[in-house]
Amino acid sequence: MSDHMTDRAGLRGDCEQCFGLCCVALPFAASADFAIDKEAGKPCPNLRGDHRCGIHARLRTEGFTGCTVYDCFGAGQKVSQVTFGGRDRRTGSREDARRMADVFPVVRQLHELLWYLTEARALPAARPVHADLGRALEQTEALTRQTPEELGRLDVGAHRQEVNVLLLRTSELARAGIPGKKKNRRGADLMGARLGGADLRGANLRGTYLIAADLTGADLRGADLIGADLRDADLTDADLTDAFFLTQPQLNAARGSAGTRLPQSVTRPAHWTARL
């Protein structure tokens, strides 16, 4: 198995090995998250000639909070160094630069699936589907190594649906072993909800809208958080130990404290120590 499949070190963005693809390929609109509008495929004006951000240390104060939340799951370095063999988007052909911008979002989705599959396969409770998860992991990794032309034709949505069947089964198996009545809030609108101290152990929070929700001191141990929108959610002193399918971008978008307990797969965001 590749490094992607033995751990998730390769599923975190490594800007040193990337040609600033997220700063070029992705669009954003002037909002609370971004100070300006930018079209897809157009380099951000803050992107320097060495593919680094000119205001990286000041992104939040300069109005680019959205950039500090984002993570490519390692897709940037994969596209830069593997898909295009280290060819710089600026010095290569115009066609290569266009294809690089088109392929990057596709590989990013595949790498996010690798993140979930790697975690699912490591869960002891998911042993009944470990073989199927392993095959899906191998298949998804193989897809990330296709040519730019093949990636451009890939129906990534259909592949996500196939993988999601396994992830749903994994969630059921993992949460079944958690004692107590487990809440099902899948896809629920809980924006701004007052859930301080709530018992959400083993809860199904897949795709739940928790924007600006008060989750201070909430017990989220063993909860399924795949796709949950945690933007500006207050996780101060919440317990997310063994919560699964939680990603770094989700956590980066939330608020928390030194007392927030986290799974080992993610890191405490640096901005949690300061006022947002």
Coordinates of N, CA, C and O in Angstrom, one line a residue, residues 111-223:
H111 N -9.0 12.9 -2.6 CA -8.2 12.9 -1.4 C -9.0 13.0 -0.2 O -8.7 12.4 0.8
E112 N -10.1 13.7 -0.2 CA -11.0 13.8 0.9 C -11.6 12.4 1.2 O -11.7 12.0 2.3
L113 N -11.9 11.7 0.1 CA -12.4 10.3 0.3 C -11.4 9.4 0.8 O -11.7 8.5 1.7
L114 N -10.1 9.6 0.4 CA -9.0 8.8 1.0 C -8.9 9.1 2.5 O -8.6 8.2 3.3
W115 N -9.1 10.3 2.9 CA -9.1 10.7 4.3 C -10.1 9.8 5.1 O -9.8 9.2 6.1
Y116 N -11.4 9.8 4.6 CA -12.4 9.1 5.3 C -12.2 7.6 5.2 O -12.4 6.9 6.2
L117 N -11.8 7.1 4.1 CA -11.6 5.6 4.0 C -10.5 5.1 4.9 O -10.5 4.1 5.4
T118 N -9.4 5.9 4.9 CA -8.3 5.5 5.8 C -8.7 5.5 7.3 O -8.3 4.6 8.0
E119 N -9.5 6.5 7.7 CA -10.0 6.5 9.0 C -10.9 5.3 9.3 O -10.9 4.6 10.3
A120 N -11.8 5.1 8.3 CA -12.8 4.0 8.5 C -12.1 2.7 8.6 O -12.5 1.8 9.4
R121 N -11.1 2.4 7.8 CA -10.4 1.1 7.9 C -9.7 0.9 9.2 O -9.3 -0.2 9.5
A122 N -9.4 2.0 9.9 CA -8.6 1.9 11.1 C -9.6 1.7 12.3 O -9.1 1.4 13.4
L123 N -10.9 1.8 12.1 CA -11.8 1.6 13.2 C -12.1 0.1 13.5 O -12.6 -0.6 12.6
P124 N -11.7 -0.4 14.6 CA -12.0 -1.8 14.9 C -13.4 -2.2 14.7 O -13.7 -3.4 14.3
A125 N -14.3 -1.3 15.0 CA -15.8 -1.7 14.9 C -16.2 -2.0 13.5 O -17.2 -2.6 13.2
A126 N -15.4 -1.4 12.5 CA -15.7 -1.6 11.1 C -15.1 -2.8 10.5 O -15.1 -3.0 9.3
R127 N -14.6 -3.7 11.3 CA -14.0 -4.9 10.8 C -14.8 -5.7 9.8 O -14.2 -6.2 8.8
P128 N -16.1 -5.8 10.0 CA -16.9 -6.6 9.0 C -16.8 -6.0 7.5 O -17.1 -6.7 6.6
V129 N -16.4 -4.7 7.4 CA -16.3 -4.1 6.1 C -14.9 -3.7 5.7 O -14.7 -3.0 4.8
H130 N -13.9 -4.2 6.5 CA -12.5 -3.8 6.3 C -12.0 -4.2 4.9 O -11.3 -3.4 4.3
A131 N -12.4 -5.3 4.5 CA -12.0 -5.8 3.1 C -12.5 -4.9 2.0 O -11.8 -4.5 1.1
D132 N -13.8 -4.6 2.2 CA -14.4 -3.7 1.2 C -13.8 -2.3 1.2 O -13.6 -1.6 0.2
L133 N -13.5 -1.8 2.4 CA -12.9 -0.5 2.6 C -11.5 -0.5 2.0 O -11.1 0.5 1.3
G134 N -10.8 -1.6 2.2 CA -9.5 -1.7 1.6 C -9.5 -1.6 0.1 O -8.7 -0.9 -0.6
R135 N -10.5 -2.3 -0.5 CA -10.6 -2.2 -2.0 C -11.0 -0.9 -2.5 O -10.4 -0.4 -3.5
A136 N -11.9 -0.2 -1.7 CA -12.3 1.2 -2.1 C -11.1 2.1 -2.0 O -10.9 3.1 -2.8
L137 N -10.3 1.9 -1.0 CA -9.1 2.7 -0.8 C -8.1 2.6 -1.9 O -7.6 3.6 -2.4
E138 N -7.9 1.3 -2.3 CA -6.9 1.1 -3.4 C -7.5 1.7 -4.7 O -6.7 2.3 -5.5
Q139 N -8.8 1.6 -4.9 CA -9.4 2.1 -6.2 C -9.3 3.6 -6.2 O -9.0 4.2 -7.2
T140 N -9.6 4.2 -5.1 CA -9.6 5.7 -5.0 C -8.2 6.2 -5.2 O -8.0 7.2 -5.9
E141 N -7.2 5.6 -4.6 CA -5.8 6.0 -4.8 C -5.4 5.9 -6.2 O -4.7 6.7 -6.8
A142 N -5.8 4.8 -6.9 CA -5.5 4.6 -8.3 C -6.1 5.7 -9.1 O -5.5 6.2 -10.1
L143 N -7.3 6.1 -8.8 CA -7.9 7.2 -9.6 C -7.1 8.5 -9.5 O -7.1 9.2 -10.4
T144 N -6.5 8.8 -8.3 CA -5.8 10.0 -8.1 C -4.5 10.0 -9.0 O -4.0 11.1 -9.2
R145 N -4.1 8.9 -9.5 CA -2.9 8.8 -10.3 C -3.1 8.7 -11.8 O -2.3 8.3 -12.5
Q146 N -4.4 9.0 -12.2 CA -4.7 9.0 -13.6 C -4.1 10.2 -14.3 O -3.6 11.1 -13.6
T147 N -4.1 10.1 -15.6 CA -3.6 11.3 -16.4 C -4.6 12.4 -16.3 O -5.7 12.3 -15.9
P148 N -4.1 13.7 -16.6 CA -5.0 14.8 -16.6 C -6.3 14.6 -17.4 O -7.4 15.0 -17.1
E149 N -6.1 13.9 -18.6 CA -7.2 13.7 -19.5 C -8.2 12.7 -18.8 O -9.4 12.9 -18.9
E150 N -7.7 11.7 -18.2 CA -8.6 10.7 -17.5 C -9.3 11.4 -16.3 O -10.5 11.1 -16.1
L151 N -8.6 12.2 -15.6 CA -9.2 12.8 -14.4 C -10.3 13.8 -14.9 O -11.3 14.0 -14.2
G152 N -10.1 14.4 -16.0 CA -11.0 15.4 -16.6 C -12.3 14.7 -17.0 O -13.4 15.3 -17.0
R153 N -12.3 13.4 -17.3 CA -13.5 12.7 -17.7 C -14.1 11.9 -16.5 O -15.2 11.4 -16.7
L154 N -13.5 11.9 -15.4 CA -13.9 11.1 -14.2 C -15.2 11.7 -13.7 O -15.4 12.9 -13.4
D155 N -16.2 10.8 -13.4 CA -17.4 11.1 -12.7 C -17.2 11.0 -11.3 O -17.5 9.9 -10.7
V156 N -16.6 12.0 -10.6 CA -16.2 11.9 -9.2 C -17.4 11.8 -8.3 O -17.4 11.2 -7.3
G157 N -18.5 12.4 -8.8 CA -19.8 12.3 -8.0 C -20.3 10.9 -7.8 O -20.7 10.4 -6.7
A158 N -20.2 10.1 -8.9 CA -20.6 8.7 -8.9 C -19.7 7.9 -8.0 O -20.2 7.0 -7.2
H159 N -18.4 8.2 -8.0 CA -17.5 7.4 -7.2 C -17.8 7.8 -5.7 O -17.7 6.9 -4.8
R160 N -18.1 9.0 -5.4 CA -18.4 9.4 -4.0 C -19.6 8.6 -3.5 O -19.6 8.2 -2.4
Q161 N -20.6 8.5 -4.4 CA -21.8 7.8 -4.0 C -21.5 6.3 -3.6 O -22.0 5.8 -2.6
E162 N -20.6 5.7 -4.4 CA -20.2 4.3 -4.1 C -19.5 4.2 -2.8 O -19.8 3.3 -2.0
V163 N -18.6 5.1 -2.6 CA -17.8 5.1 -1.3 C -18.7 5.4 -0.1 O -18.5 4.8 0.9
N164 N -19.7 6.3 -0.3 CA -20.5 6.7 0.8 C -21.3 5.5 1.3 O -21.6 5.5 2.5
V165 N -21.6 4.5 0.5 CA -22.4 3.4 1.0 C -21.5 2.7 2.1 O -22.0 2.3 3.1
L166 N -20.2 2.5 1.8 CA -19.3 1.9 2.8 C -19.2 2.8 4.0 O -19.1 2.3 5.2
L167 N -19.1 4.1 3.8 CA -18.9 5.0 5.0 C -20.1 5.0 5.9 O -20.0 5.1 7.1
L168 N -21.3 4.9 5.3 CA -22.5 4.8 6.0 C -22.6 3.6 6.9 O -22.9 3.6 8.1
R169 N -22.2 2.4 6.3 CA -22.1 1.2 7.0 C -21.1 1.3 8.2 O -21.3 0.8 9.3
T170 N -19.9 1.9 7.9 CA -18.9 2.1 8.9 C -19.5 2.9 10.1 O -19.2 2.5 11.2
S171 N -20.2 3.9 9.8 CA -20.8 4.8 10.8 C -21.8 4.0 11.7 O -21.7 4.1 12.9
E172 N -22.6 3.2 11.0 CA -23.5 2.4 11.8 C -22.8 1.4 12.7 O -23.2 1.3 13.9
L173 N -21.8 0.8 12.2 CA -21.0 -0.2 13.1 C -20.3 0.5 14.2 O -20.3 0.0 15.4
A174 N -19.7 1.6 13.9 CA -18.9 2.3 15.0 C -19.8 2.9 16.1 O -19.5 2.9 17.2
R175 N -21.0 3.4 15.7 CA -21.9 4.1 16.7 C -22.7 3.0 17.4 O -23.2 3.3 18.5
A176 N -22.8 1.8 16.9 CA -23.6 0.8 17.6 C -23.0 0.4 18.9 O -23.7 0.0 19.8
G177 N -21.7 0.5 19.0 CA -21.1 0.1 20.3 C -21.0 1.2 21.3 O -20.5 1.0 22.4
I178 N -21.6 2.3 21.1 CA -21.6 3.4 22.0 C -22.9 3.3 22.9 O -24.0 3.3 22.3
P179 N -22.8 3.3 24.2 CA -24.0 3.1 25.0 C -24.9 4.3 25.0 O -24.5 5.4 24.7
G180 N -26.2 4.0 25.3 CA -27.2 5.1 25.4 C -27.9 5.3 24.1 O -27.6 4.8 23.1
K181 N -29.0 6.1 24.2 CA -29.8 6.4 23.0 C -29.0 7.4 22.2 O -28.6 8.4 22.6
K182 N -28.9 7.1 20.9 CA -28.1 7.9 20.0 C -29.0 8.8 19.1 O -29.9 8.3 18.4
K183 N -28.8 10.1 19.1 CA -29.6 11.0 18.4 C -29.3 11.0 16.9 O -28.2 10.8 16.5
N184 N -30.3 11.1 16.1 CA -30.2 11.2 14.6 C -30.5 12.6 14.2 O -31.7 12.9 14.1
R185 N -29.5 13.4 13.9 CA -29.8 14.7 13.4 C -29.2 14.9 12.0 O -28.8 16.0 11.6
R186 N -29.2 13.8 11.2 CA -28.6 13.9 9.9 C -29.3 15.0 9.1 O -30.5 15.0 8.9
G187 N -28.5 15.9 8.5 CA -29.0 16.9 7.6 C -29.9 18.0 8.3 O -30.4 18.8 7.6
A188 N -29.9 17.9 9.6 CA -30.8 18.9 10.3 C -30.3 20.3 10.3 O -29.1 20.5 10.2
D189 N -31.2 21.2 10.4 CA -30.9 22.6 10.5 C -30.8 23.0 11.9 O -31.8 23.3 12.6
L190 N -29.6 23.1 12.5 CA -29.3 23.4 13.9 C -28.5 24.7 13.9 O -27.7 24.9 14.9
M191 N -28.7 25.6 13.0 CA -27.9 26.8 12.9 C -28.3 27.7 14.2 O -29.5 27.9 14.4
G192 N -27.3 28.0 14.9 CA -27.5 28.9 16.1 C -28.1 28.1 17.3 O -28.5 28.8 18.3
A193 N -28.2 26.8 17.2 CA -28.9 26.0 18.2 C -28.1 26.1 19.6 O -26.9 26.2 19.6
R194 N -28.9 26.1 20.6 CA -28.3 26.1 22.0 C -28.1 24.7 22.4 O -29.1 24.1 22.9
L195 N -26.9 24.2 22.3 CA -26.7 22.8 22.6 C -25.5 22.6 23.6 O -24.9 21.6 23.7
G196 N -25.4 23.7 24.4 CA -24.4 23.6 25.4 C -24.6 22.5 26.4 O -25.7 22.3 26.9
G197 N -23.6 21.7 26.6 CA -23.7 20.5 27.5 C -24.5 19.4 27.0 O -24.8 18.4 27.8
A198 N -24.9 19.4 25.7 CA -25.8 18.4 25.2 C -25.1 17.0 25.1 O -23.9 16.9 24.9
D199 N -25.8 15.9 25.4 CA -25.3 14.6 25.2 C -25.5 14.2 23.8 O -26.6 13.8 23.4
L200 N -24.5 14.2 23.0 CA -24.5 13.9 21.6 C -23.6 12.7 21.3 O -23.1 12.5 20.2
R201 N -23.4 11.8 22.3 CA -22.5 10.7 22.1 C -23.1 9.7 21.0 O -24.3 9.4 21.1
G202 N -22.3 9.4 20.1 CA -22.7 8.5 19.0 C -23.8 9.1 18.1 O -24.5 8.3 17.4
A203 N -24.0 10.4 18.1 CA -25.0 11.0 17.3 C -24.7 10.9 15.8 O -23.5 11.0 15.4
N204 N -25.7 10.9 15.0 CA -25.5 11.0 13.5 C -25.7 12.4 13.2 O -26.8 12.9 13.1
L205 N -24.6 13.1 12.9 CA -24.6 14.5 12.5 C -24.1 14.7 11.1 O -23.6 15.8 10.8
R206 N -24.3 13.7 10.3 CA -23.9 13.8 8.9 C -24.6 14.9 8.2 O -25.8 15.0 8.1
G207 N -23.8 15.9 7.6 CA -24.4 17.0 6.9 C -25.3 17.9 7.7 O -26.0 18.7 7.1
T208 N -25.1 17.9 9.0 CA -25.9 18.8 9.8 C -25.4 20.2 9.8 O -24.2 20.4 9.8
Y209 N -26.4 21.2 9.8 CA -26.0 22.6 9.8 C -25.9 23.0 11.2 O -26.9 23.2 11.9
L210 N -24.6 23.2 11.6 CA -24.3 23.6 13.0 C -23.7 25.0 13.0 O -22.9 25.3 14.0
I211 N -23.9 25.8 12.0 CA -23.3 27.1 11.9 C -23.7 28.0 13.1 O -24.9 28.1 13.5
A212 N -22.7 28.5 13.8 CA -22.9 29.4 15.0 C -23.6 28.7 16.1 O -24.2 29.4 17.0
A213 N -23.7 27.4 16.1 CA -24.3 26.7 17.2 C -23.5 26.7 18.5 O -22.3 26.8 18.4
D214 N -24.2 26.7 19.6 CA -23.5 26.7 20.9 C -23.3 25.3 21.3 O -24.3 24.6 21.8
L215 N -22.1 24.8 21.2 CA -21.8 23.4 21.6 C -20.8 23.4 22.8 O -20.1 22.4 23.0
T216 N -20.8 24.4 23.6 CA -19.9 24.5 24.7 C -20.1 23.4 25.7 O -21.3 23.1 26.1
G217 N -19.1 22.6 26.0 CA -19.2 21.5 26.9 C -20.0 20.4 26.4 O -20.3 19.4 27.2
A218 N -20.4 20.3 25.1 CA -21.2 19.2 24.6 C -20.3 17.9 24.5 O -19.1 18.0 24.3
D219 N -21.0 16.8 24.7 CA -20.3 15.5 24.6 C -20.6 14.9 23.2 O -21.7 14.5 22.9
L220 N -19.6 15.0 22.4 CA -19.7 14.5 21.0 C -18.8 13.3 20.7 O -18.5 13.0 19.6
R221 N -18.5 12.6 21.8 CA -17.7 11.4 21.7 C -18.4 10.4 20.8 O -19.6 10.1 20.9
G222 N -17.6 9.9 19.8 CA -18.2 8.8 18.9 C -19.2 9.3 17.9 O -19.9 8.5 17.3
A223 N -19.4 10.6 17.8 CA -20.4 11.2 16.8 C -19.8 11.1 15.4 O -18.6 11.3 15.2

